[in-house]
Amino acid sequence: MHNILTTTPLSSFRAAAQAGEFLVTAEVAPPKGGDPTHMIEMAATLKGRVHAVNITDGSRAVLRMSSLVASAILLQNGIEPICQIACRDRNRIGLQADLMGAHALGIHNILALTGDPVKAGDHPEAKGVFDLESIRLLQMIQKLNHGVDCNEQPLTDGALNLFPGAAVDPQCNSWSGLQSRFDRKLEAGAQFFQSQLITDFERLEKFMDQIAGGCNKPILAGIFLLKSAKNAQFINRCVPGVNIPQDIIDRLAKAKKPLEEGMKIAAEQVQVARQLCHGVHMMAVKREDLIPQILDLAGVAPVNLVVSK
C-alpha cells in the first residue's frame, strides 16, 4: 500500500518549486517527549501560508523525537513536511533505511544535513557517527532515486522518489569554500536550498549574483523572528556564523513592544529577500503561530496550493 498515511490532498512543494513560484517554508521542532500535540498545533497555524514545514533532526545536537516520525505525524494531519536528515547519528545503513521508510510513508521532501557537533548539545558524551556528510548523503539519495543502494546494488523492491534539498550559508567567511560546496551540492542532486539565518542582505545579493545565478534551483533565505534585544544577543553569542547587526539590537532594545518590533523586522527582511531570491524559510522558535502575521505584514499572500497526484 503506497502513501498509507496520506489522508488528505496535500500541496506539493516539489510542484511549486518546479513551477518557479515564490516559495515559503517554515521550521517546527519535534516534541521533546511522546506528546506531539504542541507541534501539531504550531504546524496547523501555518496551513495555507507555507508550501511545506521543515521538521528538524536533532538541531544543535539536542534530543528530540525522530524527525521521520514527526514528519509522518504532520502528514497524517494534512501538512506537507520537509524531513531533515542529519548524518551525525546514523551510519549509511541507518540513513538508507530511514530514507526508504520516508518514501513508503509518502514523505518525499528531504533536507540533507551533516548535523551539528555532538559537543554542542545536551548529550556531549554521546558518540557522533558522521559516516557520511551532506554531499555524500545527497549522492546516496540520487542513487536510491535511480534504484540502487550506495554500493550500486539494485533495490529489489523499487526505486525511491525523493526531492532532496541542502543547506547553504551565504554569510560563510570563505567565499571560495562557499562556491565549492554549493557547486558540489548541485552536482550531487540538490533540488532546492534553504539558507541559514540571513542578516547581511548585501552578502545574499552577492551570493545570488556570483554563485547561485543560473543554477535554476530555488534558494530560500532564512528569516528569523527576534523576540527581544536579549534574544538577539543570545543568538550572536551562541549560534556560530551569525552576526545580528547592532542597529537591529538597538531597535529591539528601544521598542516598547519588542516582539512586535521583531515581527516588523522579520517582515521587512522578507520583503528584501523577495527581490533577491526564490523564497523564504521562516524560523520563529516556539512562536511559529506568528509566522502568518509576519507574512501578512510583508504582503505575502497565502500560498497557491497544488494538489499532489
Coordinates of C-alpha atoms in Angstrom, one line a residue:
M1 CA 0.0 0.0 0.0
H2 CA 1.5 3.4 -1.0
N3 CA 1.3 6.6 0.9
I4 CA -0.5 4.9 3.7
L5 CA -0.5 7.9 6.0
T6 CA -1.7 10.5 3.5
T7 CA -5.3 11.1 4.5
T8 CA -5.9 14.5 2.7
P9 CA -4.7 16.1 -0.5
L10 CA -1.5 18.0 0.1
S11 CA 0.1 20.9 -1.6
S12 CA 3.1 19.8 -3.5
F13 CA 6.3 21.6 -2.5
R14 CA 8.1 20.0 -5.5
A15 CA 5.4 21.2 -7.9
A16 CA 5.6 24.7 -6.6
A17 CA 9.4 24.7 -6.7
Q18 CA 9.5 23.4 -10.3
A19 CA 6.8 25.9 -11.4
G20 CA 9.0 28.8 -10.2
E21 CA 6.6 30.0 -7.5
F22 CA 7.8 32.2 -4.7
L23 CA 8.3 29.5 -2.0
V24 CA 7.5 29.8 1.7
T25 CA 8.6 27.2 4.2
A26 CA 8.8 27.3 8.0
E27 CA 10.6 25.3 10.7
V28 CA 9.0 23.4 13.5
A29 CA 10.8 21.4 16.1
P30 CA 9.6 17.9 17.0
P31 CA 8.5 17.3 20.6
K32 CA 10.9 16.6 23.5
G33 CA 8.8 13.6 24.7
G34 CA 6.0 11.5 23.4
D35 CA 3.2 14.0 23.0
P36 CA 3.1 15.7 19.6
T37 CA 0.1 18.0 20.4
H38 CA 2.0 21.3 20.6
M39 CA 4.0 20.5 17.4
I40 CA 0.7 19.8 15.5
E41 CA -0.9 22.9 16.8
M42 CA 2.0 25.1 15.7
A43 CA 2.2 23.5 12.3
A44 CA -1.6 23.8 11.8
T45 CA -1.3 27.6 12.2
L46 CA 0.8 27.5 9.0
K47 CA -1.7 25.7 6.8
G48 CA -2.3 27.7 3.6
R49 CA 0.6 30.1 4.3
V50 CA 3.6 27.8 3.6
H51 CA 4.3 25.2 1.0
A52 CA 5.9 22.9 3.5
V53 CA 7.0 22.6 7.1
N54 CA 10.6 21.6 8.0
I55 CA 11.0 19.1 10.8
T56 CA 14.4 19.4 12.4
D57 CA 16.6 16.4 13.1
G58 CA 18.3 16.9 16.5
S59 CA 19.1 20.5 15.8
R60 CA 22.0 21.8 17.9
A61 CA 22.5 18.1 18.8
V62 CA 19.6 18.5 21.3
L63 CA 17.5 15.4 21.9
R64 CA 14.0 15.4 20.3
M65 CA 11.6 13.0 18.7
S66 CA 12.7 11.4 15.4
S67 CA 12.3 13.8 12.5
L68 CA 10.9 10.9 10.4
V69 CA 8.2 10.0 12.9
A70 CA 7.3 13.7 13.5
S71 CA 7.1 14.3 9.7
A72 CA 4.7 11.3 9.4
I73 CA 2.5 12.8 12.1
L74 CA 2.3 16.1 10.2
L75 CA 1.4 14.2 7.1
Q76 CA -1.4 12.5 9.0
N77 CA -2.6 16.0 9.8
G78 CA -2.6 17.2 6.2
I79 CA 0.6 19.2 6.5
E80 CA 3.3 18.6 3.9
P81 CA 6.7 18.1 5.7
I82 CA 10.3 18.6 4.7
C83 CA 12.1 16.0 6.7
Q84 CA 15.6 17.0 7.8
I85 CA 18.0 14.1 7.9
A86 CA 21.4 14.6 9.6
C87 CA 24.4 12.3 9.3
R88 CA 25.5 12.8 12.9
D89 CA 23.6 9.9 14.5
R90 CA 23.3 7.2 11.8
N91 CA 25.7 5.3 9.6
R92 CA 24.9 4.7 5.9
I93 CA 22.8 1.6 6.7
G94 CA 20.6 3.5 9.1
L95 CA 20.3 6.5 6.7
Q96 CA 19.3 4.4 3.8
A97 CA 16.8 2.5 5.9
D98 CA 15.2 5.8 7.1
L99 CA 15.1 7.2 3.5
M100 CA 13.3 4.1 2.3
G101 CA 10.8 4.4 5.2
A102 CA 10.2 8.1 4.4
H103 CA 9.4 7.2 0.8
A104 CA 7.0 4.4 1.8
L105 CA 5.2 6.9 4.2
G106 CA 4.7 9.5 1.4
I107 CA 7.4 11.8 2.8
H108 CA 9.4 12.9 -0.3
N109 CA 11.0 16.2 0.7
I110 CA 14.3 15.6 2.4
L111 CA 16.8 18.2 3.6
A112 CA 20.2 16.6 3.7
L113 CA 22.4 17.9 6.5
T114 CA 25.8 16.9 8.0
G115 CA 24.5 17.7 11.5
D116 CA 25.7 19.9 14.4
P117 CA 28.6 18.5 16.5
V118 CA 27.6 16.3 19.5
K119 CA 29.6 18.5 21.9
A120 CA 27.2 21.4 21.2
G121 CA 24.1 19.6 22.5
D122 CA 22.6 18.1 25.7
H123 CA 24.4 14.7 25.4
P124 CA 28.0 15.8 24.9
E125 CA 29.3 12.3 25.9
A126 CA 27.4 10.7 23.0
K127 CA 29.4 9.2 20.1
G128 CA 29.0 11.1 16.9
V129 CA 28.7 8.8 13.8
F130 CA 29.3 11.1 10.8
D131 CA 29.8 8.1 8.5
L132 CA 28.7 10.5 5.7
E133 CA 28.4 14.3 5.4
S134 CA 25.7 16.2 3.5
I135 CA 27.2 16.0 0.0
R136 CA 27.7 12.2 0.2
L137 CA 24.2 11.9 1.6
L138 CA 22.8 13.8 -1.4
Q139 CA 24.8 11.4 -3.7
M140 CA 23.3 8.5 -1.9
I141 CA 19.8 9.9 -2.3
Q142 CA 20.5 10.3 -6.0
K143 CA 21.4 6.6 -6.2
L144 CA 18.3 5.5 -4.2
N145 CA 16.2 7.5 -6.7
H146 CA 17.9 5.6 -9.5
G147 CA 17.0 2.3 -7.9
V148 CA 20.4 1.3 -6.4
D149 CA 21.9 1.4 -2.9
C150 CA 25.1 3.2 -2.0
N151 CA 27.0 0.1 -3.1
E152 CA 25.3 0.1 -6.5
Q153 CA 23.3 -2.9 -5.6
P154 CA 19.7 -2.9 -7.0
L155 CA 16.8 -2.0 -4.8
T156 CA 14.7 -5.2 -5.5
D157 CA 11.5 -3.6 -4.1
G158 CA 11.6 -0.4 -6.1
A159 CA 13.4 2.9 -6.5
L160 CA 12.7 5.9 -4.3
N161 CA 11.2 9.2 -5.4
L162 CA 12.7 11.7 -3.1
F163 CA 13.1 15.5 -3.6
P164 CA 16.4 16.4 -1.9
G165 CA 17.5 19.8 -0.7
A166 CA 20.5 21.2 1.0
A167 CA 21.5 24.0 3.4
V168 CA 23.6 26.9 2.3
D169 CA 25.2 29.8 4.3
P170 CA 25.7 32.9 2.0
Q171 CA 27.4 34.6 5.0
C172 CA 30.2 32.0 5.2
N173 CA 33.6 33.6 5.7
S174 CA 35.3 31.6 2.9
W175 CA 33.8 32.7 -0.4
S176 CA 35.8 30.0 -2.4
G177 CA 34.6 27.4 0.1
L178 CA 31.0 28.5 -0.2
Q179 CA 31.3 28.4 -4.0
S180 CA 32.9 24.9 -3.9
R181 CA 30.3 23.3 -1.6
F182 CA 27.4 24.9 -3.4
D183 CA 28.6 23.6 -6.7
R184 CA 29.2 20.1 -5.2
K185 CA 25.8 20.0 -3.7
L186 CA 24.2 21.0 -7.0
E187 CA 26.2 18.2 -8.7
A188 CA 25.1 15.7 -6.0
G189 CA 21.5 16.4 -6.9
A190 CA 20.2 19.1 -4.6
Q191 CA 16.9 20.4 -6.0
F192 CA 16.4 23.3 -3.6
F193 CA 18.5 25.2 -1.0
Q194 CA 17.5 26.7 2.4
S195 CA 19.8 29.2 3.9
Q196 CA 20.9 29.8 7.5
L197 CA 19.6 32.9 9.2
I198 CA 20.4 35.9 7.0
T199 CA 21.3 39.3 8.4
D200 CA 23.5 40.6 5.7
F201 CA 21.3 41.0 2.6
E202 CA 24.1 42.6 0.6
R203 CA 26.0 39.4 1.0
L204 CA 23.0 37.4 0.0
E205 CA 22.7 39.6 -3.2
K206 CA 26.4 39.0 -4.0
F207 CA 25.8 35.2 -3.4
M208 CA 22.8 35.2 -5.8
D209 CA 24.7 37.2 -8.4
Q210 CA 28.1 35.5 -8.3
I211 CA 27.4 31.9 -7.1
A212 CA 23.8 30.8 -7.4
G213 CA 23.0 32.8 -10.6
G214 CA 21.8 30.5 -13.4
C215 CA 21.7 27.3 -11.2
N216 CA 18.0 27.0 -11.9
K217 CA 17.3 25.7 -8.4
P218 CA 15.3 27.7 -5.8
I219 CA 17.2 29.4 -3.0
L220 CA 15.2 30.2 0.2
A221 CA 16.5 32.9 2.5
G222 CA 16.4 32.1 6.2
I223 CA 14.4 34.7 8.1
F224 CA 14.4 34.5 11.9
L225 CA 12.0 36.1 14.4
L226 CA 14.0 38.0 17.0
K227 CA 11.8 38.4 20.1
S228 CA 14.0 40.9 22.0
A229 CA 17.4 42.5 22.2
K230 CA 18.4 39.9 24.8
N231 CA 17.3 37.1 22.3
A232 CA 19.4 38.7 19.5
Q233 CA 22.4 38.9 21.8
F234 CA 22.0 35.3 22.8
I235 CA 22.0 34.3 19.2
N236 CA 25.1 36.3 18.5
R237 CA 26.8 34.6 21.4
C238 CA 25.6 31.0 20.9
V239 CA 25.0 30.5 17.1
P240 CA 28.2 30.1 15.1
G241 CA 28.5 32.2 12.0
V242 CA 25.6 34.6 12.9
N243 CA 26.1 38.3 13.5
I244 CA 23.0 40.3 14.1
P245 CA 23.9 43.9 13.5
Q246 CA 24.0 46.3 16.4
D247 CA 21.3 48.6 14.8
I248 CA 18.8 45.8 14.9
I249 CA 19.7 45.0 18.6
D250 CA 19.3 48.7 19.4
R251 CA 15.9 48.9 17.6
L252 CA 14.7 45.9 19.6
A253 CA 16.0 47.4 22.9
K254 CA 14.3 50.8 22.3
A255 CA 10.9 49.2 21.3
K256 CA 8.0 49.4 23.8
K257 CA 6.8 46.1 22.4
P258 CA 10.0 44.2 21.4
L259 CA 8.1 41.1 20.0
E260 CA 6.0 43.3 17.7
E261 CA 9.2 45.1 16.6
G262 CA 10.8 41.8 15.9
M263 CA 7.9 40.8 13.7
K264 CA 8.2 44.1 11.8
I265 CA 12.0 43.5 11.3
A266 CA 11.3 39.9 10.0
A267 CA 8.6 41.3 7.6
E268 CA 11.0 43.9 6.2
Q269 CA 13.6 41.1 5.7
V270 CA 11.0 39.0 3.8
Q271 CA 10.3 42.0 1.5
V272 CA 14.1 42.4 0.8
A273 CA 14.5 38.6 0.2
R274 CA 11.6 38.7 -2.3
Q275 CA 13.7 41.0 -4.5
L276 CA 16.8 38.8 -4.3
C277 CA 15.9 35.1 -4.3
H278 CA 13.1 32.5 -4.9
G279 CA 11.6 32.1 -1.4
V280 CA 11.9 32.4 2.4
H281 CA 12.4 29.9 5.1
M282 CA 10.8 31.2 8.3
M283 CA 12.1 30.4 11.7
A284 CA 10.2 31.6 14.8
V285 CA 11.3 29.3 17.7
K286 CA 8.3 28.5 20.0
R287 CA 6.2 31.2 18.2
E288 CA 5.5 29.6 14.8
D289 CA 1.9 30.8 15.2
L290 CA 3.2 34.4 14.5
I291 CA 4.6 33.5 11.0
P292 CA 1.2 34.1 9.2
Q293 CA 1.1 37.6 10.8
I294 CA 4.7 38.3 9.7
L295 CA 3.8 37.2 6.1
D296 CA 0.8 39.5 6.2
L297 CA 3.0 42.4 7.3
A298 CA 5.3 41.6 4.4
G299 CA 2.5 41.4 1.9
V300 CA 3.0 37.7 1.1
A301 CA -0.3 36.2 0.0
P302 CA -1.5 32.7 1.0
V303 CA 0.3 30.1 -1.0
N304 CA -1.1 28.7 -4.2
L305 CA -1.7 25.1 -3.2
V306 CA -1.0 22.5 -5.9
V307 CA -2.8 19.2 -5.2
S308 CA -0.4 16.3 -5.5
K309 CA -1.3 13.4 -7.8

